[in-house]
Amino acid sequence: MIVLAALLPVLGACRQEDYTAYLSEVRSDLFCAQTEDFTLTLSCTSREYPYADDGIPCPMTNVIEVTLAPSGTFSGDVAVRSADGGWGGDASYSSVHGDYRFSQGVDTFPAGNVDLIVTWGETECQIVATSVRTEQTITPEAALGALTDSEQETLSRMKKEGVLCAEFRVRLLRREQNYYYVAVTDGSEQVALLVDAETGEILARRATP
């Protein structure tokens, strides 16, 4: 019993904190498709509600978000839906970005490929959007680990009486290759990293203020 009691402080020090409990946004997958008429991106995001960078994580819901960028000008209403009828509806035009956007809460996310139907005016187009994830793409949890391992000093400043008062955001990005945007904020200070989505290497860091 004496030996076990002596080991307790050591075991407690070795126990790693579960930072996933502080997640307030996770974009885990992106699906892309392109035709002569438009480019489409579908993102799978678990996000807190209400959404705020206040350092306080809240329960998250699963949301499908579709961005439709037309090559030219669409006439009539624009709508997007899954071919199986599980979700879909009219997309709203964004005058700021010049594209159409649709979002809806879902119970589960697609994987691999997703069959979609896009309509504008009297035109209907059936397409298959493909996930950008590959076997080499690390998980959002691994990307989060890149930040928590490298920003221990930052996380220490965000603790009050030994309790972390912050929230994390992890977003899968696609440019020429896959990246992760990983950020932590306590409502006043924020640190954001750009992480290679295959190697977990930190490529850039930005701190504000």
mmCIF file of C-alpha atoms in Angstrom:
data_model
loop_
_atom_site.group_PDB
_atom_site.id
_atom_site.type_symbol
_atom_site.label_atom_id
_atom_site.label_comp_id
_atom_site.label_asym_id
_atom_site.label_seq_id
_atom_site.Cartn_x
_atom_site.Cartn_y
_atom_site.Cartn_z
ATOM 1 C CA MET A 1 0.000 0.000 0.000
ATOM 2 C CA ILE A 2 2.869 2.349 0.792
ATOM 3 C CA VAL A 3 4.409 1.661 -2.625
ATOM 4 C CA LEU A 4 1.088 2.352 -4.397
ATOM 5 C CA ALA A 5 0.627 5.587 -2.485
ATOM 6 C CA ALA A 6 4.081 6.697 -3.514
ATOM 7 C CA LEU A 7 3.312 5.974 -7.157
ATOM 8 C CA LEU A 8 0.055 7.962 -7.298
ATOM 9 C CA PRO A 9 1.678 11.396 -7.835
ATOM 10 C CA VAL A 10 3.842 9.941 -10.610
ATOM 11 C CA LEU A 11 0.891 8.295 -12.339
ATOM 12 C CA GLY A 12 -1.108 11.514 -12.095
ATOM 13 C CA ALA A 13 1.718 13.488 -13.652
ATOM 14 C CA CYS A 14 1.959 11.030 -16.547
ATOM 15 C CA ARG A 15 -1.766 11.096 -17.268
ATOM 16 C CA GLN A 16 -2.347 13.320 -20.326
ATOM 17 C CA GLU A 17 -5.271 15.719 -20.448
ATOM 18 C CA ASP A 18 -8.057 14.890 -22.901
ATOM 19 C CA TYR A 19 -8.010 18.052 -25.003
ATOM 20 C CA THR A 20 -10.763 16.730 -27.298
ATOM 21 C CA ALA A 21 -13.193 17.682 -24.523
ATOM 22 C CA TYR A 22 -12.420 21.330 -25.357
ATOM 23 C CA LEU A 23 -13.190 21.099 -29.082
ATOM 24 C CA SER A 24 -15.802 23.554 -30.349
ATOM 25 C CA GLU A 25 -15.383 22.960 -34.094
ATOM 26 C CA VAL A 26 -14.083 20.065 -36.190
ATOM 27 C CA ARG A 27 -14.170 20.066 -39.970
ATOM 28 C CA SER A 28 -13.303 16.428 -40.561
ATOM 29 C CA ASP A 29 -13.830 16.012 -44.300
ATOM 30 C CA LEU A 30 -14.181 17.876 -47.591
ATOM 31 C CA PHE A 31 -15.805 16.612 -50.787
ATOM 32 C CA CYS A 32 -15.091 18.263 -54.143
ATOM 33 C CA ALA A 33 -16.639 18.140 -57.609
ATOM 34 C CA GLN A 34 -16.285 20.245 -60.753
ATOM 35 C CA THR A 35 -18.197 20.585 -64.016
ATOM 36 C CA GLU A 36 -18.136 23.093 -66.871
ATOM 37 C CA ASP A 37 -20.851 25.030 -65.052
ATOM 38 C CA PHE A 38 -19.647 25.127 -61.456
ATOM 39 C CA THR A 39 -17.216 24.059 -58.748
ATOM 40 C CA LEU A 40 -18.707 22.472 -55.644
ATOM 41 C CA THR A 41 -17.256 21.917 -52.186
ATOM 42 C CA LEU A 42 -19.072 20.027 -49.440
ATOM 43 C CA SER A 43 -17.704 20.179 -45.913
ATOM 44 C CA CYS A 44 -18.526 17.986 -42.919
ATOM 45 C CA THR A 45 -18.342 20.046 -39.761
ATOM 46 C CA SER A 46 -19.185 19.455 -36.115
ATOM 47 C CA ARG A 47 -19.687 22.879 -34.550
ATOM 48 C CA GLU A 48 -20.790 24.332 -31.250
ATOM 49 C CA TYR A 49 -24.014 26.254 -30.919
ATOM 50 C CA PRO A 50 -24.082 29.155 -30.409
ATOM 51 C CA TYR A 51 -20.881 29.685 -32.390
ATOM 52 C CA ALA A 52 -18.475 32.115 -30.699
ATOM 53 C CA ASP A 53 -14.724 32.525 -30.221
ATOM 54 C CA ASP A 54 -15.138 33.102 -26.509
ATOM 55 C CA GLY A 55 -12.968 30.310 -25.132
ATOM 56 C CA ILE A 56 -15.974 28.369 -23.849
ATOM 57 C CA PRO A 57 -16.722 25.094 -25.695
ATOM 58 C CA CYS A 58 -20.397 24.193 -26.065
ATOM 59 C CA PRO A 59 -22.153 21.030 -27.304
ATOM 60 C CA MET A 60 -21.637 20.471 -31.022
ATOM 61 C CA THR A 61 -23.964 19.481 -33.850
ATOM 62 C CA ASN A 62 -23.132 17.919 -37.239
ATOM 63 C CA VAL A 63 -23.627 20.203 -40.225
ATOM 64 C CA ILE A 64 -23.288 19.647 -43.980
ATOM 65 C CA GLU A 65 -22.153 22.848 -45.741
ATOM 66 C CA VAL A 66 -22.127 23.190 -49.526
ATOM 67 C CA THR A 67 -20.463 26.003 -51.495
ATOM 68 C CA LEU A 68 -21.330 26.252 -55.196
ATOM 69 C CA ALA A 69 -19.228 28.596 -57.336
ATOM 70 C CA PRO A 70 -20.732 29.030 -60.845
ATOM 71 C CA SER A 71 -18.490 29.440 -63.880
ATOM 72 C CA GLY A 72 -20.962 31.908 -65.343
ATOM 73 C CA THR A 73 -24.356 33.234 -64.289
ATOM 74 C CA PHE A 74 -27.096 30.958 -62.965
ATOM 75 C CA SER A 75 -30.712 31.794 -63.776
ATOM 76 C CA GLY A 76 -33.527 30.885 -61.405
ATOM 77 C CA ASP A 77 -33.332 29.338 -57.983
ATOM 78 C CA VAL A 78 -30.324 27.190 -57.101
ATOM 79 C CA ALA A 79 -30.747 24.042 -54.998
ATOM 80 C CA VAL A 80 -28.569 21.129 -53.931
ATOM 81 C CA ARG A 81 -29.567 17.814 -52.405
ATOM 82 C CA SER A 82 -28.206 14.364 -51.787
ATOM 83 C CA ALA A 83 -29.303 11.785 -54.359
ATOM 84 C CA ASP A 84 -30.730 9.566 -51.623
ATOM 85 C CA GLY A 85 -32.988 12.382 -50.430
ATOM 86 C CA GLY A 86 -31.452 12.510 -46.979
ATOM 87 C CA TRP A 87 -30.909 16.255 -47.048
ATOM 88 C CA GLY A 88 -31.119 19.228 -49.379
ATOM 89 C CA GLY A 89 -32.779 22.540 -50.185
ATOM 90 C CA ASP A 90 -32.404 25.965 -51.765
ATOM 91 C CA ALA A 91 -28.990 27.608 -51.675
ATOM 92 C CA SER A 92 -28.555 31.278 -50.759
ATOM 93 C CA TYR A 93 -26.501 33.623 -52.927
ATOM 94 C CA SER A 94 -23.536 35.340 -51.269
ATOM 95 C CA SER A 95 -22.926 38.712 -52.898
ATOM 96 C CA VAL A 96 -19.653 39.014 -50.976
ATOM 97 C CA HIS A 97 -18.139 35.817 -52.412
ATOM 98 C CA GLY A 98 -20.188 35.495 -55.597
ATOM 99 C CA ASP A 99 -21.249 31.920 -54.837
ATOM 100 C CA TYR A 100 -24.202 29.939 -53.508
ATOM 101 C CA ARG A 101 -24.274 28.381 -50.045
ATOM 102 C CA PHE A 102 -26.372 25.740 -48.348
ATOM 103 C CA SER A 103 -26.159 24.151 -44.902
ATOM 104 C CA GLN A 104 -28.214 21.628 -42.970
ATOM 105 C CA GLY A 105 -27.855 19.632 -39.776
ATOM 106 C CA VAL A 106 -27.394 15.877 -40.209
ATOM 107 C CA ASP A 107 -27.061 12.833 -37.997
ATOM 108 C CA THR A 108 -24.141 11.272 -39.886
ATOM 109 C CA PHE A 109 -21.576 12.372 -42.463
ATOM 110 C CA PRO A 110 -20.926 10.711 -45.829
ATOM 111 C CA ALA A 111 -17.665 8.885 -46.484
ATOM 112 C CA GLY A 112 -15.628 8.341 -49.646
ATOM 113 C CA ASN A 113 -18.056 9.695 -52.246
ATOM 114 C CA VAL A 114 -21.426 11.413 -52.143
ATOM 115 C CA ASP A 115 -23.980 11.517 -54.987
ATOM 116 C CA LEU A 116 -25.529 14.960 -55.417
ATOM 117 C CA ILE A 117 -28.181 16.637 -57.534
ATOM 118 C CA VAL A 118 -27.733 20.331 -58.338
ATOM 119 C CA THR A 119 -30.483 22.352 -60.003
ATOM 120 C CA TRP A 120 -30.666 25.934 -61.229
ATOM 121 C CA GLY A 121 -33.691 27.177 -63.116
ATOM 122 C CA GLU A 122 -34.818 24.338 -65.407
ATOM 123 C CA THR A 123 -31.386 22.665 -65.426
ATOM 124 C CA GLU A 124 -30.551 19.589 -63.345
ATOM 125 C CA CYS A 125 -27.095 18.076 -62.929
ATOM 126 C CA GLN A 126 -26.190 14.833 -61.160
ATOM 127 C CA ILE A 127 -22.606 14.669 -59.895
ATOM 128 C CA VAL A 128 -20.373 12.691 -57.559
ATOM 129 C CA ALA A 129 -18.294 14.634 -55.050
ATOM 130 C CA THR A 130 -15.165 12.859 -53.817
ATOM 131 C CA SER A 131 -13.516 13.152 -50.423
ATOM 132 C CA VAL A 132 -10.089 14.813 -50.358
ATOM 133 C CA ARG A 133 -9.014 12.500 -47.531
ATOM 134 C CA THR A 134 -6.532 9.746 -48.359
ATOM 135 C CA GLU A 135 -4.996 6.912 -46.378
ATOM 136 C CA GLN A 136 -2.155 9.295 -45.501
ATOM 137 C CA THR A 137 -4.410 12.026 -44.098
ATOM 138 C CA ILE A 138 -4.028 12.263 -40.335
ATOM 139 C CA THR A 139 -7.081 12.531 -38.089
ATOM 140 C CA PRO A 140 -8.347 15.817 -36.636
ATOM 141 C CA GLU A 141 -7.302 14.483 -33.218
ATOM 142 C CA ALA A 142 -3.722 14.037 -34.460
ATOM 143 C CA ALA A 143 -3.753 17.565 -35.858
ATOM 144 C CA LEU A 144 -4.977 18.818 -32.486
ATOM 145 C CA GLY A 145 -2.058 16.983 -30.901
ATOM 146 C CA ALA A 146 0.373 19.013 -33.017
ATOM 147 C CA LEU A 147 -0.906 22.154 -31.300
ATOM 148 C CA THR A 148 -1.208 20.820 -27.770
ATOM 149 C CA ASP A 149 2.298 19.327 -27.912
ATOM 150 C CA SER A 150 3.912 22.520 -29.222
ATOM 151 C CA GLU A 151 1.883 25.122 -27.302
ATOM 152 C CA GLN A 152 2.182 23.950 -23.707
ATOM 153 C CA GLU A 153 3.291 27.419 -22.601
ATOM 154 C CA THR A 154 0.246 28.958 -24.303
ATOM 155 C CA LEU A 155 -2.094 26.435 -22.705
ATOM 156 C CA SER A 156 -0.555 27.100 -19.285
ATOM 157 C CA ARG A 157 -1.437 30.800 -19.629
ATOM 158 C CA MET A 158 -5.015 29.819 -20.450
ATOM 159 C CA LYS A 159 -5.492 27.855 -17.242
ATOM 160 C CA LYS A 160 -7.227 29.158 -14.140
ATOM 161 C CA GLU A 161 -6.574 27.272 -10.937
ATOM 162 C CA GLY A 162 -5.235 24.391 -12.999
ATOM 163 C CA VAL A 163 -8.294 24.174 -15.275
ATOM 164 C CA LEU A 164 -8.013 24.981 -18.982
ATOM 165 C CA CYS A 165 -10.389 27.803 -19.948
ATOM 166 C CA ALA A 166 -10.140 27.636 -23.720
ATOM 167 C CA GLU A 167 -11.578 26.015 -26.839
ATOM 168 C CA PHE A 168 -10.021 24.430 -29.920
ATOM 169 C CA ARG A 169 -10.967 24.563 -33.590
ATOM 170 C CA VAL A 170 -9.688 22.047 -36.143
ATOM 171 C CA ARG A 171 -10.480 22.497 -39.836
ATOM 172 C CA LEU A 172 -9.384 20.333 -42.749
ATOM 173 C CA LEU A 173 -8.329 22.550 -45.680
ATOM 174 C CA ARG A 174 -7.661 21.770 -49.322
ATOM 175 C CA ARG A 175 -5.390 23.803 -51.581
ATOM 176 C CA GLU A 176 -2.921 21.943 -53.799
ATOM 177 C CA GLN A 177 -2.744 19.453 -50.939
ATOM 178 C CA ASN A 178 -4.453 18.872 -47.590
ATOM 179 C CA TYR A 179 -3.744 20.975 -44.532
ATOM 180 C CA TYR A 180 -5.253 21.479 -41.114
ATOM 181 C CA TYR A 181 -5.996 24.819 -39.510
ATOM 182 C CA VAL A 182 -5.741 24.298 -35.742
ATOM 183 C CA ALA A 183 -6.438 27.089 -33.256
ATOM 184 C CA VAL A 184 -6.899 27.631 -29.542
ATOM 185 C CA THR A 185 -8.443 30.673 -27.864
ATOM 186 C CA ASP A 186 -9.431 31.712 -24.367
ATOM 187 C CA GLY A 187 -11.535 34.605 -25.655
ATOM 188 C CA SER A 188 -8.731 37.158 -25.561
ATOM 189 C CA GLU A 189 -5.620 35.351 -26.831
ATOM 190 C CA GLN A 190 -5.513 33.069 -29.861
ATOM 191 C CA VAL A 191 -2.823 30.898 -31.421
ATOM 192 C CA ALA A 192 -3.415 29.304 -34.829
ATOM 193 C CA LEU A 193 -1.266 26.776 -36.671
ATOM 194 C CA LEU A 194 -1.159 25.519 -40.258
ATOM 195 C CA VAL A 195 -0.370 21.804 -40.125
ATOM 196 C CA ASP A 196 0.597 19.414 -42.906
ATOM 197 C CA ALA A 197 -2.309 16.957 -43.074
ATOM 198 C CA GLU A 198 -0.045 13.998 -43.869
ATOM 199 C CA THR A 199 3.017 14.488 -41.695
ATOM 200 C CA GLY A 200 1.591 16.580 -38.851
ATOM 201 C CA GLU A 201 4.425 19.084 -39.356
ATOM 202 C CA ILE A 202 3.687 22.653 -38.278
ATOM 203 C CA LEU A 203 4.146 24.899 -41.327
ATOM 204 C CA ALA A 204 3.089 28.272 -39.933
ATOM 205 C CA ARG A 205 2.081 29.899 -36.647
ATOM 206 C CA ARG A 206 0.090 33.042 -35.910
ATOM 207 C CA ALA A 207 -0.622 34.534 -32.503
ATOM 208 C CA THR A 208 -3.058 37.333 -31.660
ATOM 209 C CA PRO A 209 -3.125 39.781 -30.119
#
